[in-house]
mmCIF file of C-alpha atoms in Angstrom:
data_model
loop_
_atom_site.group_PDB
_atom_site.id
_atom_site.type_symbol
_atom_site.label_atom_id
_atom_site.label_comp_id
_atom_site.label_asym_id
_atom_site.label_seq_id
_atom_site.Cartn_x
_atom_site.Cartn_y
_atom_site.Cartn_z
ATOM 1 C CA ASN Z 1 -0.838 18.806 -70.129
ATOM 2 C CA THR Z 2 -0.016 21.674 -72.442
ATOM 3 C CA GLY Z 3 -2.968 20.826 -74.777
ATOM 4 C CA MET Z 4 -0.613 21.336 -77.790
ATOM 5 C CA HIS Z 5 -0.467 19.073 -80.846
ATOM 6 C CA ALA Z 6 2.358 18.406 -83.257
ATOM 7 C CA ILE Z 7 2.324 16.441 -86.578
ATOM 8 C CA ILE Z 8 5.550 14.873 -87.646
ATOM 9 C CA PHE Z 9 6.172 13.775 -91.223
ATOM 10 C CA ASN Z 10 8.497 10.745 -91.812
ATOM 11 C CA ASP Z 11 9.745 8.929 -94.796
ATOM 12 C CA ASN Z 12 12.861 7.176 -96.264
ATOM 13 C CA LEU Z 13 13.391 7.962 -99.888
ATOM 14 C CA GLU Z 14 16.412 5.701 -100.036
ATOM 15 C CA ILE Z 15 15.019 2.395 -98.677
ATOM 16 C CA LYS Z 16 11.432 1.742 -97.836
ATOM 17 C CA ARG Z 17 12.000 1.171 -94.150
ATOM 18 C CA ARG Z 18 10.267 2.828 -91.141
ATOM 19 C CA THR Z 19 12.986 4.899 -89.486
ATOM 20 C CA MET Z 20 12.969 5.848 -85.813
ATOM 21 C CA GLY Z 21 13.903 9.543 -85.546
ATOM 22 C CA ALA Z 22 10.421 10.865 -85.958
ATOM 23 C CA TYR Z 23 9.083 8.514 -83.292
ATOM 24 C CA LYS Z 24 11.891 9.648 -80.934
ATOM 25 C CA ILE Z 25 10.858 13.256 -81.362
ATOM 26 C CA ALA Z 26 7.183 12.296 -80.908
ATOM 27 C CA ASN Z 27 8.084 10.522 -77.623
ATOM 28 C CA CYS Z 28 10.055 13.678 -76.437
ATOM 29 C CA LEU Z 29 7.047 15.903 -77.200
ATOM 30 C CA GLU Z 30 4.758 13.460 -75.420
ATOM 31 C CA ARG Z 31 6.914 13.605 -72.298
ATOM 32 C CA MET Z 32 6.414 17.449 -72.453
ATOM 33 C CA GLY Z 33 2.661 16.946 -72.275
ATOM 34 C CA TRP Z 34 2.004 17.310 -76.086
ATOM 35 C CA ARG Z 35 -0.069 15.102 -78.405
ATOM 36 C CA ALA Z 36 2.004 13.937 -81.353
ATOM 37 C CA THR Z 37 0.830 12.374 -84.637
ATOM 38 C CA VAL Z 38 3.429 10.673 -86.887
ATOM 39 C CA ILE Z 39 2.532 10.545 -90.588
ATOM 40 C CA ASP Z 40 4.708 7.873 -92.186
ATOM 41 C CA TRP Z 41 5.507 7.041 -95.774
ATOM 42 C CA VAL Z 42 4.408 10.591 -96.576
ATOM 43 C CA SER Z 43 5.839 10.536 -100.159
ATOM 44 C CA ALA Z 44 3.534 7.617 -100.916
ATOM 45 C CA TRP Z 45 0.347 9.554 -100.174
ATOM 46 C CA SER Z 46 -1.371 11.268 -102.985
ATOM 47 C CA GLN Z 47 -1.851 15.005 -102.636
ATOM 48 C CA ALA Z 48 -5.704 14.443 -102.166
ATOM 49 C CA GLN Z 49 -5.163 11.757 -99.527
ATOM 50 C CA LEU Z 50 -2.679 13.733 -97.574
ATOM 51 C CA GLU Z 51 -4.904 16.927 -97.614
ATOM 52 C CA GLU Z 52 -8.015 14.945 -96.622
ATOM 53 C CA TYR Z 53 -6.139 13.320 -93.700
ATOM 54 C CA LEU Z 54 -4.428 16.530 -92.550
ATOM 55 C CA ASP Z 55 -7.745 18.414 -92.727
ATOM 56 C CA SER Z 56 -9.215 15.902 -90.318
ATOM 57 C CA VAL Z 57 -6.306 15.904 -87.792
ATOM 58 C CA VAL Z 58 -5.112 19.576 -87.799
ATOM 59 C CA GLN Z 59 -6.988 21.101 -84.986
ATOM 60 C CA GLU Z 60 -6.940 24.541 -83.278
ATOM 61 C CA ASP Z 61 -4.211 23.217 -80.856
ATOM 62 C CA THR Z 62 -1.971 21.972 -83.746
ATOM 63 C CA CYS Z 63 0.988 24.387 -83.657
ATOM 64 C CA LEU Z 64 3.934 22.475 -84.924
ATOM 65 C CA PHE Z 65 4.818 20.532 -88.060
ATOM 66 C CA GLY Z 66 8.004 18.506 -87.823
ATOM 67 C CA ILE Z 67 9.816 16.898 -90.759
ATOM 68 C CA SER Z 68 12.282 14.089 -90.276
ATOM 69 C CA TYR Z 69 14.967 15.002 -92.855
ATOM 70 C CA THR Z 70 17.659 12.294 -92.613
ATOM 71 C CA TRP Z 71 16.435 10.242 -95.520
ATOM 72 C CA LEU Z 72 14.686 12.919 -97.626
ATOM 73 C CA THR Z 73 15.951 14.968 -100.534
ATOM 74 C CA PRO Z 74 16.155 18.811 -100.308
ATOM 75 C CA GLU Z 75 13.721 18.967 -103.264
ATOM 76 C CA TYR Z 76 11.084 16.836 -101.611
ATOM 77 C CA ALA Z 77 11.333 18.529 -98.221
ATOM 78 C CA ARG Z 78 11.134 22.030 -99.737
ATOM 79 C CA GLU Z 79 8.013 21.053 -101.629
ATOM 80 C CA LEU Z 80 6.463 19.530 -98.473
ATOM 81 C CA VAL Z 81 7.189 22.560 -96.372
ATOM 82 C CA SER Z 82 5.812 24.959 -98.985
ATOM 83 C CA LYS Z 83 2.534 22.996 -99.273
ATOM 84 C CA LEU Z 84 2.078 22.808 -95.475
ATOM 85 C CA GLN Z 85 2.729 26.514 -95.016
ATOM 86 C CA HIS Z 86 0.302 27.319 -97.866
ATOM 87 C CA ARG Z 87 -2.550 25.288 -96.570
ATOM 88 C CA TYR Z 88 -1.961 25.864 -92.834
ATOM 89 C CA PRO Z 89 -0.424 29.312 -92.415
ATOM 90 C CA GLY Z 90 0.861 30.213 -88.930
ATOM 91 C CA ILE Z 91 1.940 26.662 -87.881
ATOM 92 C CA LYS Z 92 5.661 26.480 -87.100
ATOM 93 C CA THR Z 93 7.807 24.202 -89.260
ATOM 94 C CA LEU Z 94 10.817 22.339 -87.862
ATOM 95 C CA VAL Z 95 13.166 20.290 -89.964
ATOM 96 C CA GLY Z 96 15.693 17.957 -88.305
ATOM 97 C CA GLY Z 97 17.756 14.874 -88.620
ATOM 98 C CA GLN Z 98 21.278 13.551 -89.282
ATOM 99 C CA GLN Z 99 21.547 15.053 -92.692
ATOM 100 C CA PHE Z 100 23.134 18.588 -92.545
ATOM 101 C CA VAL Z 101 20.946 21.251 -94.225
ATOM 102 C CA GLN Z 102 22.722 23.034 -97.046
ATOM 103 C CA HIS Z 103 19.651 24.497 -98.796
ATOM 104 C CA ASP Z 104 16.874 26.766 -97.901
ATOM 105 C CA LEU Z 105 13.870 24.509 -97.376
ATOM 106 C CA GLY Z 106 11.587 27.262 -96.254
ATOM 107 C CA ALA Z 107 11.258 26.011 -92.678
ATOM 108 C CA ASP Z 108 11.301 28.197 -89.471
ATOM 109 C CA LEU Z 109 14.192 26.102 -87.946
ATOM 110 C CA TYR Z 110 16.643 23.381 -88.693
ATOM 111 C CA MET Z 111 18.035 21.069 -86.128
ATOM 112 C CA TYR Z 112 21.060 18.906 -87.023
ATOM 113 C CA GLY Z 113 22.062 15.804 -85.056
ATOM 114 C CA TYR Z 114 20.655 14.151 -81.945
ATOM 115 C CA ALA Z 115 17.896 16.603 -80.947
ATOM 116 C CA GLU Z 116 16.383 15.049 -77.797
ATOM 117 C CA LEU Z 117 17.897 17.701 -75.505
ATOM 118 C CA ALA Z 118 17.729 20.745 -77.804
ATOM 119 C CA LEU Z 119 13.962 20.118 -78.510
ATOM 120 C CA GLU Z 120 12.840 21.073 -75.077
ATOM 121 C CA SER Z 121 14.671 24.440 -75.370
ATOM 122 C CA VAL Z 122 13.034 25.081 -78.717
ATOM 123 C CA ILE Z 123 9.572 24.161 -77.521
ATOM 124 C CA ASN Z 124 9.966 26.449 -74.464
ATOM 125 C CA TYR Z 125 11.315 29.284 -76.626
ATOM 126 C CA TRP Z 126 8.559 29.065 -79.248
ATOM 127 C CA PHE Z 127 5.535 28.304 -77.093
ATOM 128 C CA ALA Z 128 6.321 29.220 -73.525
ATOM 129 C CA GLY Z 129 8.213 32.471 -73.668
ATOM 130 C CA GLY Z 130 11.594 30.806 -72.806
ATOM 131 C CA ASP Z 131 15.062 31.985 -73.678
ATOM 132 C CA GLN Z 132 16.450 31.589 -77.152
ATOM 133 C CA PRO Z 133 18.098 28.253 -77.472
ATOM 134 C CA LYS Z 134 21.941 28.394 -77.326
ATOM 135 C CA GLY Z 135 23.743 28.165 -80.624
ATOM 136 C CA MET Z 136 20.608 29.062 -82.540
ATOM 137 C CA ARG Z 137 21.845 31.241 -85.403
ATOM 138 C CA PRO Z 138 20.826 32.284 -88.975
ATOM 139 C CA ILE Z 139 22.535 30.574 -91.739
ATOM 140 C CA GLU Z 140 22.807 31.613 -95.375
ATOM 141 C CA LEU Z 141 19.520 30.018 -96.218
ATOM 142 C CA GLY Z 142 17.003 32.745 -96.617
ATOM 143 C CA GLY Z 143 17.627 33.799 -93.036
ATOM 144 C CA ALA Z 144 16.504 30.574 -91.604
ATOM 145 C CA GLN Z 145 17.629 29.493 -88.153
ATOM 146 C CA LEU Z 146 19.901 26.476 -87.396
ATOM 147 C CA ILE Z 147 20.860 24.621 -84.230
ATOM 148 C CA ASP Z 148 23.729 22.184 -84.438
ATOM 149 C CA CYS Z 149 22.484 19.962 -81.617
ATOM 150 C CA ASN Z 150 25.657 17.943 -81.573
ATOM 151 C CA ALA Z 151 27.721 21.040 -80.731
ATOM 152 C CA ASP Z 152 25.309 22.914 -78.385
ATOM 153 C CA TYR Z 153 23.076 20.167 -76.880
ATOM 154 C CA PRO Z 154 25.080 17.062 -77.026
ATOM 155 C CA ALA Z 155 22.875 13.953 -76.492
ATOM 156 C CA MET Z 156 25.592 11.281 -76.820
ATOM 157 C CA ASP Z 157 25.165 9.400 -73.599
ATOM 158 C CA LEU Z 158 21.379 9.329 -72.755
ATOM 159 C CA GLY Z 159 21.427 5.731 -71.489
ATOM 160 C CA ASP Z 160 17.864 5.183 -72.755
ATOM 161 C CA TYR Z 161 17.477 5.266 -76.609
ATOM 162 C CA GLY Z 162 14.125 3.413 -76.699
ATOM 163 C CA VAL Z 163 11.074 4.237 -78.739
ATOM 164 C CA THR Z 164 7.477 3.661 -77.723
ATOM 165 C CA TYR Z 165 5.056 3.179 -80.606
ATOM 166 C CA ARG Z 166 1.358 4.085 -80.423
ATOM 167 C CA PRO Z 167 -1.710 2.083 -81.531
ATOM 168 C CA ASP Z 168 -2.222 4.434 -84.566
ATOM 169 C CA ASP Z 169 1.363 3.640 -85.800
ATOM 170 C CA TYR Z 170 0.044 0.412 -87.359
ATOM 171 C CA ILE Z 171 3.244 -1.692 -87.553
ATOM 172 C CA PRO Z 172 2.842 -4.973 -89.451
ATOM 173 C CA SER Z 173 4.723 -7.873 -87.717
ATOM 174 C CA ILE Z 174 7.015 -8.433 -90.679
ATOM 175 C CA GLU Z 175 8.457 -4.899 -90.453
ATOM 176 C CA GLN Z 176 12.020 -4.360 -89.456
ATOM 177 C CA LEU Z 177 12.218 -1.683 -86.794
ATOM 178 C CA THR Z 178 15.268 0.167 -85.605
ATOM 179 C CA VAL Z 179 16.872 -0.279 -82.197
ATOM 180 C CA GLU Z 180 19.693 1.687 -80.808
ATOM 181 C CA LEU Z 181 22.137 0.239 -78.268
ATOM 182 C CA SER Z 182 24.740 3.021 -78.047
ATOM 183 C CA ARG Z 183 25.969 6.260 -79.728
ATOM 184 C CA GLY Z 184 29.252 7.229 -81.271
ATOM 185 C CA CYS Z 185 32.118 5.375 -82.872
ATOM 186 C CA ARG Z 186 35.344 4.350 -81.222
ATOM 187 C CA PHE Z 187 37.232 4.668 -84.504
ATOM 188 C CA ALA Z 188 38.194 7.589 -86.735
ATOM 189 C CA CYS Z 189 38.585 6.492 -90.342
ATOM 190 C CA LYS Z 190 40.046 9.144 -92.553
ATOM 191 C CA TYR Z 191 37.318 9.095 -95.157
ATOM 192 C CA CYS Z 192 34.406 9.189 -92.625
ATOM 193 C CA ASN Z 193 32.419 12.296 -91.994
ATOM 194 C CA TYR Z 194 30.225 11.014 -89.163
ATOM 195 C CA ALA Z 195 29.693 13.401 -86.323
ATOM 196 C CA PHE Z 196 30.938 11.345 -83.434
ATOM 197 C CA LEU Z 197 34.255 9.679 -84.056
ATOM 198 C CA GLY Z 198 36.874 8.441 -81.648
ATOM 199 C CA VAL Z 199 34.358 8.207 -78.719
ATOM 200 C CA LYS Z 200 36.016 6.570 -75.806
ATOM 201 C CA GLN Z 201 33.195 6.399 -73.233
ATOM 202 C CA ASP Z 202 30.722 3.517 -73.234
ATOM 203 C CA THR Z 203 27.341 4.969 -74.087
ATOM 204 C CA SER Z 204 25.530 1.654 -74.040
ATOM 205 C CA THR Z 205 21.918 1.260 -72.862
ATOM 206 C CA ALA Z 206 21.035 -1.013 -69.933
ATOM 207 C CA HIS Z 207 20.025 -4.671 -70.269
ATOM 208 C CA GLU Z 208 16.565 -4.082 -68.649
ATOM 209 C CA LEU Z 209 15.693 -1.102 -70.927
ATOM 210 C CA LEU Z 210 16.597 -3.044 -74.095
ATOM 211 C CA ARG Z 211 14.797 -6.194 -72.994
ATOM 212 C CA ALA Z 212 11.609 -4.219 -72.118
ATOM 213 C CA GLU Z 213 11.630 -2.410 -75.552
ATOM 214 C CA LEU Z 214 12.073 -5.704 -77.492
ATOM 215 C CA GLN Z 215 9.342 -7.464 -75.378
ATOM 216 C CA ARG Z 216 6.971 -4.501 -75.743
ATOM 217 C CA ASN Z 217 7.219 -4.464 -79.542
ATOM 218 C CA TYR Z 218 6.760 -8.173 -79.762
ATOM 219 C CA ARG Z 219 3.715 -8.030 -77.435
ATOM 220 C CA ASP Z 220 2.091 -5.042 -79.306
ATOM 221 C CA TRP Z 221 3.063 -5.743 -82.915
ATOM 222 C CA GLY Z 222 4.638 -9.193 -83.176
ATOM 223 C CA THR Z 223 7.933 -7.488 -84.186
ATOM 224 C CA THR Z 224 10.973 -9.904 -84.398
ATOM 225 C CA ASN Z 225 13.131 -8.100 -87.017
ATOM 226 C CA TYR Z 226 15.450 -5.210 -86.236
ATOM 227 C CA ILE Z 227 18.310 -3.147 -87.665
ATOM 228 C CA ILE Z 228 20.743 -1.911 -85.029
ATOM 229 C CA ALA Z 229 21.592 1.755 -85.578
ATOM 230 C CA ASP Z 230 24.960 1.755 -83.844
ATOM 231 C CA ASP Z 231 27.845 3.043 -85.897
ATOM 232 C CA THR Z 232 29.852 -0.061 -84.963
ATOM 233 C CA LEU Z 233 27.953 -2.824 -82.991
ATOM 234 C CA ASN Z 234 31.048 -4.882 -82.095
ATOM 235 C CA ASP Z 235 33.277 -2.108 -80.770
ATOM 236 C CA ARG Z 236 32.842 -3.461 -77.263
ATOM 237 C CA ASP Z 237 32.589 -7.084 -76.218
ATOM 238 C CA SER Z 238 30.490 -5.968 -73.190
ATOM 239 C CA LYS Z 239 27.756 -4.660 -75.555
ATOM 240 C CA LEU Z 240 27.635 -8.032 -77.409
ATOM 241 C CA GLU Z 241 27.455 -9.934 -74.202
ATOM 242 C CA MET Z 242 24.619 -7.697 -72.975
ATOM 243 C CA LEU Z 243 22.745 -8.257 -76.232
ATOM 244 C CA ALA Z 244 23.251 -11.977 -76.196
ATOM 245 C CA GLU Z 245 21.974 -12.163 -72.577
ATOM 246 C CA VAL Z 246 18.928 -10.160 -73.518
ATOM 247 C CA VAL Z 247 18.144 -12.363 -76.542
ATOM 248 C CA GLU Z 248 18.485 -15.484 -74.579
ATOM 249 C CA SER Z 249 16.024 -14.144 -71.976
ATOM 250 C CA LEU Z 250 13.292 -13.251 -74.521
ATOM 251 C CA ASP Z 251 10.215 -15.494 -75.171
ATOM 252 C CA PHE Z 252 10.691 -15.146 -78.858
ATOM 253 C CA GLU Z 253 13.468 -15.353 -81.431
ATOM 254 C CA PRO Z 254 14.592 -11.960 -82.810
ATOM 255 C CA ASN Z 255 16.772 -11.253 -85.896
ATOM 256 C CA PHE Z 256 19.163 -8.338 -86.103
ATOM 257 C CA ALA Z 257 21.138 -6.615 -88.905
ATOM 258 C CA SER Z 258 23.934 -4.356 -88.024
ATOM 259 C CA PHE Z 259 27.226 -2.651 -89.040
ATOM 260 C CA ILE Z 260 30.155 -4.835 -88.040
ATOM 261 C CA ARG Z 261 33.874 -4.329 -88.213
ATOM 262 C CA ILE Z 262 35.290 -7.510 -89.695
ATOM 263 C CA ASP Z 263 38.812 -6.757 -88.517
ATOM 264 C CA LEU Z 264 37.652 -6.773 -84.940
ATOM 265 C CA THR Z 265 36.076 -10.278 -85.333
ATOM 266 C CA VAL Z 266 39.417 -11.448 -86.817
ATOM 267 C CA SER Z 267 41.428 -10.105 -83.816
ATOM 268 C CA LYS Z 268 38.678 -11.268 -81.361
ATOM 269 C CA PRO Z 269 37.356 -14.494 -82.708
ATOM 270 C CA LYS Z 270 35.139 -14.980 -79.601
ATOM 271 C CA GLN Z 271 32.915 -12.222 -81.042
ATOM 272 C CA LEU Z 272 31.638 -14.714 -83.667
ATOM 273 C CA LYS Z 273 29.973 -16.743 -80.861
ATOM 274 C CA LEU Z 274 28.654 -13.577 -79.204
ATOM 275 C CA LEU Z 275 27.157 -12.410 -82.470
ATOM 276 C CA SER Z 276 25.423 -15.818 -83.128
ATOM 277 C CA ARG Z 277 24.201 -15.981 -79.561
ATOM 278 C CA ALA Z 278 22.618 -12.499 -80.039
ATOM 279 C CA ARG Z 279 21.244 -13.574 -83.475
ATOM 280 C CA VAL Z 280 23.027 -10.695 -85.242
ATOM 281 C CA TRP Z 281 23.341 -12.571 -88.596
ATOM 282 C CA ALA Z 282 22.886 -9.894 -91.165
ATOM 283 C CA HIS Z 283 26.015 -7.761 -91.393
ATOM 284 C CA PHE Z 284 27.268 -4.769 -93.269
ATOM 285 C CA TYR Z 285 31.111 -4.539 -93.308
ATOM 286 C CA GLY Z 286 32.925 -1.354 -94.404
ATOM 287 C CA VAL Z 287 35.779 -3.389 -95.882
ATOM 288 C CA GLU Z 288 36.643 -0.606 -98.325
ATOM 289 C CA THR Z 289 39.660 -2.196 -99.929
ATOM 290 C CA PHE Z 290 41.750 -5.393 -100.280
ATOM 291 C CA ASP Z 291 44.819 -3.333 -100.937
ATOM 292 C CA ALA Z 292 47.308 -3.271 -97.977
ATOM 293 C CA GLY Z 293 48.654 0.206 -98.765
ATOM 294 C CA ALA Z 294 45.291 1.801 -99.241
ATOM 295 C CA GLY Z 295 43.981 0.161 -96.097
ATOM 296 C CA LYS Z 296 46.828 1.576 -94.035
ATOM 297 C CA ALA Z 297 46.208 4.997 -95.502
ATOM 298 C CA VAL Z 298 42.608 5.028 -94.139
ATOM 299 C CA SER Z 299 43.474 3.586 -90.703
ATOM 300 C CA LYS Z 300 42.391 0.032 -91.588
ATOM 301 C CA GLY Z 301 45.776 -1.727 -91.361
ATOM 302 C CA MET Z 302 44.881 -5.428 -91.021
ATOM 303 C CA SER Z 303 46.306 -7.628 -93.856
ATOM 304 C CA PRO Z 304 43.774 -8.165 -96.684
ATOM 305 C CA GLU Z 305 44.335 -11.851 -96.543
ATOM 306 C CA LYS Z 306 43.254 -11.899 -92.897
ATOM 307 C CA ILE Z 307 40.172 -9.859 -93.804
ATOM 308 C CA LYS Z 308 39.226 -12.271 -96.570
ATOM 309 C CA GLN Z 309 39.625 -15.283 -94.250
ATOM 310 C CA GLY Z 310 37.601 -13.463 -91.593
ATOM 311 C CA LEU Z 311 34.699 -13.053 -93.997
ATOM 312 C CA LEU Z 312 34.771 -16.674 -94.892
ATOM 313 C CA ASP Z 313 35.037 -17.679 -91.248
ATOM 314 C CA MET Z 314 32.062 -15.424 -90.369
ATOM 315 C CA ARG Z 315 29.849 -16.944 -93.011
ATOM 316 C CA LYS Z 316 30.700 -20.535 -92.048
ATOM 317 C CA HIS Z 317 30.172 -19.795 -88.316
ATOM 318 C CA MET Z 318 26.740 -18.208 -88.829
ATOM 319 C CA LEU Z 319 25.534 -20.930 -91.226
ATOM 320 C CA ASP Z 320 26.877 -23.656 -88.886
ATOM 321 C CA GLU Z 321 25.314 -22.057 -85.768
ATOM 322 C CA LEU Z 322 22.048 -20.510 -87.043
ATOM 323 C CA GLY Z 323 21.514 -21.745 -90.587
ATOM 324 C CA VAL Z 324 21.069 -18.143 -91.797
ATOM 325 C CA TYR Z 325 23.468 -15.421 -92.843
ATOM 326 C CA ARG Z 326 23.658 -12.286 -94.966
ATOM 327 C CA GLY Z 327 26.913 -10.462 -95.437
ATOM 328 C CA SER Z 328 27.059 -7.173 -97.291
ATOM 329 C CA LEU Z 329 30.381 -5.455 -98.076
ATOM 330 C CA GLY Z 330 31.044 -1.798 -98.866
ATOM 331 C CA MET Z 331 34.093 -1.215 -101.165
ATOM 332 C CA ILE Z 332 35.574 2.179 -102.068
ATOM 333 C CA ALA Z 333 37.302 2.871 -105.310
ATOM 334 C CA GLY Z 334 39.789 5.787 -105.168
ATOM 335 C CA LEU Z 335 41.596 5.394 -101.882
ATOM 336 C CA PRO Z 336 45.300 6.502 -101.765
ATOM 337 C CA GLY Z 337 47.712 4.456 -103.828
ATOM 338 C CA GLU Z 338 45.190 1.794 -105.046
ATOM 339 C CA THR Z 339 45.076 1.237 -108.804
ATOM 340 C CA PRO Z 340 42.191 0.219 -111.010
ATOM 341 C CA GLU Z 341 43.898 -3.193 -111.481
ATOM 342 C CA SER Z 342 43.586 -3.714 -107.724
ATOM 343 C CA TRP Z 343 39.909 -2.868 -107.794
ATOM 344 C CA ARG Z 344 39.480 -5.436 -110.613
ATOM 345 C CA ALA Z 345 41.344 -8.068 -108.564
ATOM 346 C CA SER Z 346 39.159 -7.378 -105.551
ATOM 347 C CA GLU Z 347 36.031 -7.780 -107.732
ATOM 348 C CA GLN Z 348 37.251 -11.024 -109.001
ATOM 349 C CA TRP Z 349 37.871 -12.405 -105.508
ATOM 350 C CA LEU Z 350 34.366 -11.433 -104.562
ATOM 351 C CA LEU Z 351 32.832 -13.107 -107.627
ATOM 352 C CA ASP Z 352 34.861 -16.233 -106.846
ATOM 353 C CA ASN Z 353 34.254 -16.310 -103.058
ATOM 354 C CA TRP Z 354 31.266 -14.121 -102.121
ATOM 355 C CA ALA Z 355 28.771 -14.582 -104.938
ATOM 356 C CA ASP Z 356 26.140 -15.917 -102.525
ATOM 357 C CA GLN Z 357 26.289 -12.669 -100.574
ATOM 358 C CA ASN Z 358 26.363 -8.960 -101.406
ATOM 359 C CA TRP Z 359 28.801 -6.164 -102.126
ATOM 360 C CA THR Z 360 28.664 -2.587 -103.397
ATOM 361 C CA TRP Z 361 31.321 -0.320 -104.799
ATOM 362 C CA TRP Z 362 31.327 3.398 -104.097
ATOM 363 C CA PRO Z 363 33.757 6.032 -105.428
ATOM 364 C CA LEU Z 364 35.553 8.008 -102.744
ATOM 365 C CA GLU Z 365 33.813 11.322 -102.529
ATOM 366 C CA ILE Z 366 35.780 14.392 -101.317
ATOM 367 C CA SER Z 367 33.792 17.535 -100.988
ATOM 368 C CA THR Z 368 35.337 20.951 -101.056
ATOM 369 C CA GLU Z 369 32.108 22.230 -99.608
ATOM 370 C CA ASP Z 370 32.722 23.822 -96.169
ATOM 371 C CA ASN Z 371 29.158 24.551 -95.283
ATOM 372 C CA LEU Z 372 28.924 21.197 -93.453
ATOM 373 C CA ALA Z 373 28.768 20.299 -89.695
ATOM 374 C CA THR Z 374 31.219 17.441 -90.226
ATOM 375 C CA VAL Z 375 33.935 16.844 -92.877
ATOM 376 C CA SER Z 376 36.295 13.898 -93.254
ATOM 377 C CA GLU Z 377 40.018 14.192 -92.838
ATOM 378 C CA PHE Z 378 40.349 13.752 -96.566
ATOM 379 C CA SER Z 379 38.012 16.672 -97.131
ATOM 380 C CA ARG Z 380 40.164 18.882 -94.866
ATOM 381 C CA GLU Z 381 43.540 17.684 -96.264
ATOM 382 C CA TRP Z 382 42.916 16.301 -99.727
ATOM 383 C CA ALA Z 383 45.964 17.836 -101.324
ATOM 384 C CA LYS Z 384 48.272 16.157 -98.615
ATOM 385 C CA ASN Z 385 46.690 12.814 -99.473
ATOM 386 C CA GLY Z 386 47.764 13.121 -103.096
ATOM 387 C CA TYR Z 387 44.298 14.231 -104.623
ATOM 388 C CA SER Z 388 43.835 17.092 -107.095
ATOM 389 C CA GLU Z 389 40.739 19.083 -107.808
ATOM 390 C CA MET Z 390 38.630 17.891 -110.779
ATOM 391 C CA GLN Z 391 38.695 20.523 -113.583
ATOM 392 C CA ASP Z 392 36.846 18.727 -116.371
ATOM 393 C CA GLU Z 393 33.514 20.720 -116.517
ATOM 394 C CA SER Z 394 31.684 17.918 -118.349
ATOM 395 C CA ARG Z 395 32.659 15.397 -115.667
ATOM 396 C CA ILE Z 396 31.734 17.740 -112.886
ATOM 397 C CA ASN Z 397 28.293 18.496 -114.471
ATOM 398 C CA TYR Z 398 27.737 14.688 -115.009
ATOM 399 C CA ILE Z 399 28.502 13.886 -111.335
#
């Protein structure tokens, strides 16, 4: 036991849902012999509450503050770092997550990406006289240090992605926790700026590990509801079969929400039965467009009529098999060659056929910012795809 203590701050400013990254890092530290305290919903604490609690848990052996940054804003993170450093000088601050850091937040180190393997090097470097972690470099952020974990400490295929929660994590049974079955996406859509695209290997976890995690959370907390973090759950039939077998072996009935590619269920109709067996009945589909030309332009070439029928088939199957279903669509306005008239026609189809479900429109966003770890193909080659740079200052300022 190192006798060292870390406090990790966690929150989601986008959706009030307990995310898992902070707990994964806490588990990693615990495996190294540390004690770790996760403070969740940190933005909901008043200043007085947070100070009172921190004054009671910051001890002489507290030498690390970690901040889970994926779902925070730069403004909030910067303010939190500043307050921590002012009240508790000398404690290292580490900011990490899946959101690339483009701003000086005042921390000692930023870690981008899956950090399980990089963390050990950082801890050894800071607290045990170890070598400087590879890839650690200053960025133009007040001289702060950055590690791109995905580049220098890839943790794509760990096999075990489970999280163990502690008694002081206080998880109500109604909470929807996160579970991870695999990492990476087999596909490479042109508008996508995720870190791991076109991943060919199967990075799935094992049946026994997943079953043990689900049973443990049910035993300890009564948890039955989950969101699956995988970029695309149904990229492999074998993963769906494994999940279905796990679900059928449990002594309770779970419910799963997940990202699903609807074109895959159209081309592999047997996936519908695998998904209902696995009780994955809340789906988010990146449909993006019902325009054939725009679909082809972003590597989604299935005919819009097949996609529409696939949505209707999925809803019917889930309601027939399970009696429950929630289908959410993501639509993008601004893809190559698609007109506003086409967007309006798509909206009308959704109003006529999908009004009991959910959909959201986003504008296609193309950044010319190159201080990013990952950029989409459109960001690299926007001119080749027929886009021009926005010049209207009033629109730029508004956006």
